[in-house]
Short mmCIF file of C-alpha atoms in Angstrom, two decimals:
data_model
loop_
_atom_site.label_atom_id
_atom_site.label_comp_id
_atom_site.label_asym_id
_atom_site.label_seq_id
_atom_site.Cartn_x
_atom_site.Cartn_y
_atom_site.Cartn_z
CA UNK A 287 56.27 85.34 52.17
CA UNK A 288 58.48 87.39 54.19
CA UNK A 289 61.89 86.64 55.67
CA UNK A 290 61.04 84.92 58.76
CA UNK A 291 63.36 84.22 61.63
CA UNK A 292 63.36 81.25 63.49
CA UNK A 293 60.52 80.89 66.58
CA UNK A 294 61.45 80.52 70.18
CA UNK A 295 60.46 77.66 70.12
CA UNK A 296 62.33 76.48 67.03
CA UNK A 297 65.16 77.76 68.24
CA UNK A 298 64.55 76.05 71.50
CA UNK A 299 64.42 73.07 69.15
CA UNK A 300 67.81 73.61 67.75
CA UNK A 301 69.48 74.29 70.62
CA UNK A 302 68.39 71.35 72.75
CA UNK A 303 69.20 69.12 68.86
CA UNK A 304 72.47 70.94 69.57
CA UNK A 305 72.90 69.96 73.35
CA UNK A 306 72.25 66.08 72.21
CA UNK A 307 74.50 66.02 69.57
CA UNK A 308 77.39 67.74 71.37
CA UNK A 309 76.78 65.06 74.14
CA UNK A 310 76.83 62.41 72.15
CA UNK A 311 79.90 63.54 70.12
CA UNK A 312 81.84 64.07 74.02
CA UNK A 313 80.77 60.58 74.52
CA UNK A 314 82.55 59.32 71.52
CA UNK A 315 85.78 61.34 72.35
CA UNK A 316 85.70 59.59 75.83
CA UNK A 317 85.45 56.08 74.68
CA UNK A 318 88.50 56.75 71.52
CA UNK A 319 90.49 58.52 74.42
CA UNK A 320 89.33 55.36 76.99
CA UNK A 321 90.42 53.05 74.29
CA UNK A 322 93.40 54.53 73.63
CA UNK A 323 94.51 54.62 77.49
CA UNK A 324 95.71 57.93 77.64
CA UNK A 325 94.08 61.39 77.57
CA UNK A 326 93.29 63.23 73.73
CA UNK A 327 95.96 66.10 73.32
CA UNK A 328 94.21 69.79 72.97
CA UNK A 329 93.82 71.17 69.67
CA UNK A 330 95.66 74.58 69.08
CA UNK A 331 94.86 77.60 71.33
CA UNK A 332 91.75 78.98 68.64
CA UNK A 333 92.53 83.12 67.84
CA UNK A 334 88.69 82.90 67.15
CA UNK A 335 86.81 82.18 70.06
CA UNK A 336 83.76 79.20 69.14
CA UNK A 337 80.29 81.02 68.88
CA UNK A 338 77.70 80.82 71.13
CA UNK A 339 75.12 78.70 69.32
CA UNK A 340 72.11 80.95 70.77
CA UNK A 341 73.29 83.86 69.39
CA UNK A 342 73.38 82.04 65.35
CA UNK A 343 70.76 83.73 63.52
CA UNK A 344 68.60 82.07 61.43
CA UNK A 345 67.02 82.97 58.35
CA UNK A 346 64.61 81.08 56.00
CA UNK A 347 62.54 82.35 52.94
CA UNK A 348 63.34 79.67 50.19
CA UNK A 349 61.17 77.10 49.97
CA UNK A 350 63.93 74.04 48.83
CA UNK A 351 67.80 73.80 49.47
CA UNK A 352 69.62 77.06 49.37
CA UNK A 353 72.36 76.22 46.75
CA UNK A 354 74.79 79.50 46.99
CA UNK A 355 75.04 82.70 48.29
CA UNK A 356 77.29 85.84 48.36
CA UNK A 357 77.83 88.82 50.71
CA UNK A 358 77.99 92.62 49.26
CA UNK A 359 81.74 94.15 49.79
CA UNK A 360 80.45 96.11 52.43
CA UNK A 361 79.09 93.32 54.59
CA UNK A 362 75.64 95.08 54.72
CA UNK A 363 74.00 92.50 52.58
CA UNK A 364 73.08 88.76 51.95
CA UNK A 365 71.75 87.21 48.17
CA UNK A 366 70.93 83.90 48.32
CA UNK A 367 69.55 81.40 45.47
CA UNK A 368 67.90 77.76 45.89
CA UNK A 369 66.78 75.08 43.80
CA UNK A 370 63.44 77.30 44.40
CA UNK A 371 64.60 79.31 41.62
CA UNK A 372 64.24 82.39 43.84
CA UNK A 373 67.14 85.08 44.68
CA UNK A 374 66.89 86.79 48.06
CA UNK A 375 68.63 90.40 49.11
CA UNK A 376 68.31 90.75 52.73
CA UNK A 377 69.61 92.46 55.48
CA UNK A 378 68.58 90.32 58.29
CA UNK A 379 64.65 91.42 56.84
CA UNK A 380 64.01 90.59 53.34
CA UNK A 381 64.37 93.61 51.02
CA UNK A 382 63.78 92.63 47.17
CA UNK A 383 62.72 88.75 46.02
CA UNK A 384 63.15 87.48 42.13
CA UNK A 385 60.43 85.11 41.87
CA UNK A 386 60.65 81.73 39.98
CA UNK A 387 60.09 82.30 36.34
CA UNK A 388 57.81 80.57 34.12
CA UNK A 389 59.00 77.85 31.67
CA UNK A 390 58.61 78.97 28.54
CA UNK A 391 58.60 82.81 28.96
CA UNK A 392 62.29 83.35 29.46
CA UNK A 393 61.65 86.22 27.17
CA UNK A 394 59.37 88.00 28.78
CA UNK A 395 59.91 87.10 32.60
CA UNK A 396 63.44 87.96 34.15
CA UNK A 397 63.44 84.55 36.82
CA UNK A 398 65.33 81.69 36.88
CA UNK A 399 63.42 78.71 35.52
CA UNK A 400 66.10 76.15 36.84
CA UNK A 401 67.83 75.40 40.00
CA UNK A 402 70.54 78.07 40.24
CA UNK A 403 73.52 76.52 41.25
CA UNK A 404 76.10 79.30 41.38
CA UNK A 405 76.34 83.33 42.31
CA UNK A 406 78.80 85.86 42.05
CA UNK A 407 79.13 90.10 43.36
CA UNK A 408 81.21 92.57 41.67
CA UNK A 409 83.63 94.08 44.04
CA UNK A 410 81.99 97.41 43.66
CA UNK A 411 78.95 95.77 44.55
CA UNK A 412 77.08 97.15 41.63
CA UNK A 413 76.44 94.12 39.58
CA UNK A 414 74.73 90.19 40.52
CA UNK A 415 75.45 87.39 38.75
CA UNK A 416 73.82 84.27 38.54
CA UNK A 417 73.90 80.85 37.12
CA UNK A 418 71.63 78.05 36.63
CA UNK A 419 71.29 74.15 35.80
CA UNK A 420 69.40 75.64 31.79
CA UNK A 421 73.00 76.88 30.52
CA UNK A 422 71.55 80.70 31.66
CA UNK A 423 74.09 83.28 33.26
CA UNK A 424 71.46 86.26 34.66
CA UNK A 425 72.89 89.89 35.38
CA UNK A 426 71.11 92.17 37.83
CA UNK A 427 71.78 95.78 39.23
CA UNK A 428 72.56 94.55 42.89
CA UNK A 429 71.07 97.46 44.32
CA UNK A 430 67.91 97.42 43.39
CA UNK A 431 67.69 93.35 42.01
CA UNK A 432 66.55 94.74 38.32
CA UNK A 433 67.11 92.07 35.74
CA UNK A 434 69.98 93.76 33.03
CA UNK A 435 70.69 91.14 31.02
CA UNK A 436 71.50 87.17 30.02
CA UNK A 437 74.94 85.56 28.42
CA UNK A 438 74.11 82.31 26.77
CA UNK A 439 76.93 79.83 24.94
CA UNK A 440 77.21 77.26 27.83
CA UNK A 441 76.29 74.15 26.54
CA UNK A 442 75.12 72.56 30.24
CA UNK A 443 74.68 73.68 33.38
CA UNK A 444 76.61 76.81 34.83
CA UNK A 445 78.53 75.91 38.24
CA UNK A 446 80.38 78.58 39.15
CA UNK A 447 80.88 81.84 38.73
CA UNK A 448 83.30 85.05 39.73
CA UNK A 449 84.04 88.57 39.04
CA UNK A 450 87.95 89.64 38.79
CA UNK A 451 87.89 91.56 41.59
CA UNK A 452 88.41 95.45 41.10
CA UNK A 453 86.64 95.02 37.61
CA UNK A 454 83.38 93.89 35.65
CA UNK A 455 84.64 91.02 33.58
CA UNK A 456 83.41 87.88 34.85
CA UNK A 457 84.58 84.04 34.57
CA UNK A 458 81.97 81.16 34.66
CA UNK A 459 82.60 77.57 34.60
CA UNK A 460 80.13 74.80 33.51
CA UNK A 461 79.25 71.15 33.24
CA UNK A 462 80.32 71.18 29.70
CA UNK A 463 83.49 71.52 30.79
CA UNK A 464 84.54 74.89 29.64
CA UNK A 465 85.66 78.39 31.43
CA UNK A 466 84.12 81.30 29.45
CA UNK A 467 85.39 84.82 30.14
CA UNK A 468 82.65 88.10 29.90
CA UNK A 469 83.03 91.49 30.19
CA UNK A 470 79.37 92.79 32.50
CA UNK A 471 79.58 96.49 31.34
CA UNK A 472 79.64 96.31 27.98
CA UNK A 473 77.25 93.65 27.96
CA UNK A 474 80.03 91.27 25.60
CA UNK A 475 80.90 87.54 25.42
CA UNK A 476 85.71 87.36 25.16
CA UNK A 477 86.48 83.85 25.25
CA UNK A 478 86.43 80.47 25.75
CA UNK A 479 89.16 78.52 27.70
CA UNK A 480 88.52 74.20 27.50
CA UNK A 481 91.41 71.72 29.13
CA UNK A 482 89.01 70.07 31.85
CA UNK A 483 87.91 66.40 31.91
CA UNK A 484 84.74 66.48 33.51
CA UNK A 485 82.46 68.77 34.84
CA UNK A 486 83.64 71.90 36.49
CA UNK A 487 82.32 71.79 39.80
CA UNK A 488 83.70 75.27 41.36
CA UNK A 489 85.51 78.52 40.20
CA UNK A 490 86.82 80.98 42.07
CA UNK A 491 89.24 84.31 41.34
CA UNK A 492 90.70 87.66 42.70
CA UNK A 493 92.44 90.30 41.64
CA UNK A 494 94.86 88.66 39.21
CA UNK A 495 93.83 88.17 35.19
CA UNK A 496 93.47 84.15 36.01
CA UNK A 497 90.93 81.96 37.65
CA UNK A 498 91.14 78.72 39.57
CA UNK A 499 88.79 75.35 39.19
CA UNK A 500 87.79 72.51 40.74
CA UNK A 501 87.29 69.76 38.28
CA UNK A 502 85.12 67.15 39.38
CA UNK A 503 85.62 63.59 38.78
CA UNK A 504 88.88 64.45 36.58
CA UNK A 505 90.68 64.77 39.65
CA UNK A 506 91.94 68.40 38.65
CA UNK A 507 92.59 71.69 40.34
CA UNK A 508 93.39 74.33 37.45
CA UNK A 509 94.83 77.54 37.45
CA UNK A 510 93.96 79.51 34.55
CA UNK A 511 95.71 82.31 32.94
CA UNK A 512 93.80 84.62 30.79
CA UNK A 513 96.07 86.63 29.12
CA UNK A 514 98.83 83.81 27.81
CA UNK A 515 96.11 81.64 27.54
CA UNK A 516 97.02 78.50 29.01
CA UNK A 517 96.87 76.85 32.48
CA UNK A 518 98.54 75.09 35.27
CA UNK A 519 96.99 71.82 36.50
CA UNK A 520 97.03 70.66 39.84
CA UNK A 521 96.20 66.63 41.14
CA UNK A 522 95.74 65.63 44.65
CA UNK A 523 92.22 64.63 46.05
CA UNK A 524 91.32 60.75 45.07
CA UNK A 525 87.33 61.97 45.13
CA UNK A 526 85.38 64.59 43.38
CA UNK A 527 87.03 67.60 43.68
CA UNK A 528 83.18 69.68 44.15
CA UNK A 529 84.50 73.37 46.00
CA UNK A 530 87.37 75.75 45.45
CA UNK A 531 88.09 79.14 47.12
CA UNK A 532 91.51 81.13 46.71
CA UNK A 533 92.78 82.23 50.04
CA UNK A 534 95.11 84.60 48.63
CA UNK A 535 96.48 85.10 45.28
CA UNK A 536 98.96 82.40 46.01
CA UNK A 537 97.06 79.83 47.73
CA UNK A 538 93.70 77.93 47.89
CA UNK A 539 92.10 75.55 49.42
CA UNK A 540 89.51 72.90 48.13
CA UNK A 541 87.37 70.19 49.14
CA UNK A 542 86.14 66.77 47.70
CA UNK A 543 84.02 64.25 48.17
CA UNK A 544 86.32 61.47 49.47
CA UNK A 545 86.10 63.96 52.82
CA UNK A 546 89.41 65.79 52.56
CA UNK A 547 90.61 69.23 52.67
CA UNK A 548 93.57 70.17 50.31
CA UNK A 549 95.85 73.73 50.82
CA UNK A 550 97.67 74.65 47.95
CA UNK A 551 100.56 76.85 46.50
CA UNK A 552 99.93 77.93 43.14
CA UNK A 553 103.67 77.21 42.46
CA UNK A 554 103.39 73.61 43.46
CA UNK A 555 101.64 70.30 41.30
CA UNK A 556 101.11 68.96 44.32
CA UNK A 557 98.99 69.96 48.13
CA UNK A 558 101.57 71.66 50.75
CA UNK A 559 98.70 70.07 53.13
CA UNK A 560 95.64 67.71 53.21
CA UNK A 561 93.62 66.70 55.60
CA UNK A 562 91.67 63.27 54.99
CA UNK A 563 88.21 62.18 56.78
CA UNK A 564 88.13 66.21 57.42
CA UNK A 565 84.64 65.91 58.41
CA UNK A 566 84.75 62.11 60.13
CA UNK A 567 82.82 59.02 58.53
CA UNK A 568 79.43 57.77 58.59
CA UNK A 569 77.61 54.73 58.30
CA UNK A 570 78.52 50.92 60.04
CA UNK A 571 81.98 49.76 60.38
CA UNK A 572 81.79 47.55 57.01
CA UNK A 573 80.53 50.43 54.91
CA UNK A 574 81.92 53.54 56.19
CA UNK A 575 82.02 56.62 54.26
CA UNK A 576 83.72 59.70 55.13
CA UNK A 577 81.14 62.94 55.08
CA UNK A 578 81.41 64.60 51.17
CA UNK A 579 83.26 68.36 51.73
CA UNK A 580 80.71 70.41 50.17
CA UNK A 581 81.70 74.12 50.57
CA UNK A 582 84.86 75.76 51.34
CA UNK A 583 85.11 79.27 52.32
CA UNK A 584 88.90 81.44 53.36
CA UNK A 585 88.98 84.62 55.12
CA UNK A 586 90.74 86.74 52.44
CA UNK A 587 94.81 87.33 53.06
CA UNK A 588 94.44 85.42 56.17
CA UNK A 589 95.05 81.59 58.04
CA UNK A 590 91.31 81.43 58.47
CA UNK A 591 89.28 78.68 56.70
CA UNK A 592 85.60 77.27 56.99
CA UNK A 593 84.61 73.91 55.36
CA UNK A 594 80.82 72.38 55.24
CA UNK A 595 79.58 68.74 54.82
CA UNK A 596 76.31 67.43 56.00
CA UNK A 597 78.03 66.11 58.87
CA UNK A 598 76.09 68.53 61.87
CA UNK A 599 78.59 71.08 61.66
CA UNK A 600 80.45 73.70 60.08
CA UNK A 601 84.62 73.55 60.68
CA UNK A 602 87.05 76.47 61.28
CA UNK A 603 90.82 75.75 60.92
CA UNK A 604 94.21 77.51 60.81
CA UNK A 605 96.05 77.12 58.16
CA UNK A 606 99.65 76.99 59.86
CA UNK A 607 102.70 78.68 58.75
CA UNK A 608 103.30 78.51 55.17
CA UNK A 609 99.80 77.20 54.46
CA UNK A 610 102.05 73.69 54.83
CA UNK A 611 99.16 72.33 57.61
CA UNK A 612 95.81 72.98 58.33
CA UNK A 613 95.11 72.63 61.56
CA UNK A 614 90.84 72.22 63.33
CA UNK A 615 90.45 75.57 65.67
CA UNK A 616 86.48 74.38 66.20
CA UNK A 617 83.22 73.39 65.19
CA UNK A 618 79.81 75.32 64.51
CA UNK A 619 76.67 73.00 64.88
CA UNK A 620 74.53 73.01 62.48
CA UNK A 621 71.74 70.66 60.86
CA UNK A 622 71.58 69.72 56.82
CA UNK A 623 73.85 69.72 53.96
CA UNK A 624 76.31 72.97 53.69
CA UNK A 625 75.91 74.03 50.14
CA UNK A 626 77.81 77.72 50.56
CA UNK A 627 80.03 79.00 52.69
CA UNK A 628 81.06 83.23 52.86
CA UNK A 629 82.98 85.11 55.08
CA UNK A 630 82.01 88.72 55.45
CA UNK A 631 85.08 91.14 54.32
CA UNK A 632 85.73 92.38 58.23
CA UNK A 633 85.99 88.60 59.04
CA UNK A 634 83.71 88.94 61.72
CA UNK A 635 81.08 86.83 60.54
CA UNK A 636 80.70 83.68 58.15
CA UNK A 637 76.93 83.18 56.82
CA UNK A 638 75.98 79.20 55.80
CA UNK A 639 73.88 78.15 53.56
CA UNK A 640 71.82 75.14 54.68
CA UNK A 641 69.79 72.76 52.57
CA UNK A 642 68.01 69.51 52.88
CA UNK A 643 69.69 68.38 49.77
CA UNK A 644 73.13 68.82 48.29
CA UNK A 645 72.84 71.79 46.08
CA UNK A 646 73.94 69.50 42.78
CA UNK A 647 71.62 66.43 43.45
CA UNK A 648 68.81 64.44 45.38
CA UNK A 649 71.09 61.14 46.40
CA UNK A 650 69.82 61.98 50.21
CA UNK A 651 67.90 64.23 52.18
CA UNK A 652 68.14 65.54 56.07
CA UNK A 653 64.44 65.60 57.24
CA UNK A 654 65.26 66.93 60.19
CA UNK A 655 67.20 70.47 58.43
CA UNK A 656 65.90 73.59 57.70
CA UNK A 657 66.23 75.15 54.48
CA UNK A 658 67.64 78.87 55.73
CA UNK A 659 70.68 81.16 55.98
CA UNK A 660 72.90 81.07 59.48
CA UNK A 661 75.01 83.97 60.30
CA UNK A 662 77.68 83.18 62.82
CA UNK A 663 79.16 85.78 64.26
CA UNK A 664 82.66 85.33 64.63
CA UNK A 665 84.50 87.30 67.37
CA UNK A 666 88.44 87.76 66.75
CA UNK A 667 90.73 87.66 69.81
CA UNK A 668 92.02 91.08 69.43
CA UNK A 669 88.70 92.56 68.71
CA UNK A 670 86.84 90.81 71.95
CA UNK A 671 89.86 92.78 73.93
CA UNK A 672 89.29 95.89 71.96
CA UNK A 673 85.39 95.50 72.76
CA UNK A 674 86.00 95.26 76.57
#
């Protein structure tokens, strides 16, 4: 099918689902700040001003959870994967679909025949990676979504993937617990890199000759250094670390599923900040459990950062000066599980992907959500003045 955007009367849907929840949500503030006896302090004065949640587009086309996405270097365009199998390019209309594949003719059919779980853009936009839960890294020609070619050697499922930027050589990270190194042009396998626990759950790089990883259940952040070979590893969440994204090429920030939000310094073992219960907690008082962190995104060489649970929204904080706090600027409503988070390159717009399941499993599922892309437009201060 094509692209379709939400109805007006879906979207009336939304918003008045919006209107409740927001309601509902004041109400709660009241009675804490009732309880309490004195008024709730304001957060910090937000350099991004909170979207209007009418103008959030929304985009569906895959039939099950989108599980990752990524946005071309010049902003113009959108891929997204899902446990469908699919990949979509669109601009706001659908321009080029890969189809599901069929089992058993990987040879002769490009598709995905497994739930791709991870995607990555070169930073001259010419090559599209992607990675699924059959051990299969895929290479198309971005432009024009033509299937190039496949790297096998994982021995499980492929969870994350990234391109050095300013080159073609790629890193992916998978279940089986290993960081492999490619080169895309020439088509060649380098090396293998192994020091993880558990399954790697998220990868992440930029211009430096290293990558970063989020370890899963071993507790581990790692830092990765190509050329020497060795790495730097990092402890500090008590869950599943499951997301990683470097904000600069000294710090990152990464989420987990005991709900909290680490920043780090690559020159320190340990968080400069973490937030805990980022997203709140859910369930009765006797079994309370705080809402899983399931994507992180950063706005490149900036205090900007994005994090996604399935807990109705999407949050943006500030990192504060010398990435030592992270600080809540404001939440974006929205309804399912947050499997990817992007910022565009200009910063001024972030694009969710939404699912009715987490994009590694089927523990739970939001009836209610859509399976689609959001793009939130994201108005800085300075530009809303330079706009007037």
């Amino acid at each position: 099918e094509d692209e379709v955007e939400e109805t007006p009367q879906e979207k009336k849907l939304r918003l008045a689902k919006l209107y409740l929840e927001q309601l509902r949500r004041l109400g709660e503030a009241r009675g804490r700040a009732g309880r309490r006896g004195r008024p709730q302090r304001p957060g910090p004065e937000p350099r991004v001003p909170p979207p209007d949640p009418d103008i959030i587009r929304v985009l569906r086309g895959h039939q099950q959870p989108i599980t990752c996405l990524v946005i071309s270097p010049d902003d113009k365009f959108i891929f997204s994967a899902a446990k469908d199998c699919s990949i979509i390019k669109c601009n706001g209309k659908r321009l080029c679909v890969v189809p599901r594949g069929k089992k058993g003719t990987e040879e002769q059919q490009p598709g995905h025949t497994a739930h791709i779980l991870c995607m990555a853009i070169s930073s001259d936009g010419k090559y599209l990676a992607t990675g699924d839960r059959n051990k299969l890294i895929m290479i198309w020609e971005a432009a024009t979504c033509k299937h190039l070619y496949k790297f096998t050697g994982h021995r499980d499922a492929v969870s994350g993937l990234s391109f050095q930027k300013g080159t073609h050589q790629l890193y992916s990270a998978s279940h089986d617990r290993s960081v492999k190194v490619w080169n895309v042009a020439e088509n060649a396998y380098i090396e293998t890199l192994f020091g993880h626990q558990d399954v790697i759950t998220g990868l992440d790089s930029l211009s430096r000759e290293c990558c970063v990883t989020s370890g899963g259940r071993d507790g581990t952040v790692r830092i990765w250094k190509i050329p020497e070979e060795s790495q730097l590893v990092f402890y500090g969440h008590q869950g599943s670390i499951d997301c990683i994204q470097l904000i600069n090429e000294e710090h990152m920030v990464s989420g987990a599923d005991d709900g909290s939000v680490a920043l780090w310094g690559l020159t320190k073992k340990k968080p400069l900040a973490v937030v805990r219960q980022a997203h709140g907690t859910h369930g009765s008082h006797s079994l309370q459990q705080p809402y899983w962190i399931s994507a992180v995104a950063a706005l490149h060489n900036s205090d900007l950062v994005a994090t996604g649970s399935h807990s109705a929204n999407v949050k943006l904080w500030k990192s504060g000066e010398g990435f030592r706090k992270l600080e809540p600027l404001f939440d974006i409503p929205v309804v399912g599980f947050v499997n990817s988070l992007k910022f565009s390159a200009a910063g001024d717009f972030l694009v969710a992907g939404l699912g009715q399941e987490h994009r590694l499993g089927r523990w739970w599922r939001i009836k209610e959500a859509k399976n689609s892309i959001c793009i939130i437009p994201l108005k800085r201060k300075a530009g809303v003045a330079d706009s007037s």
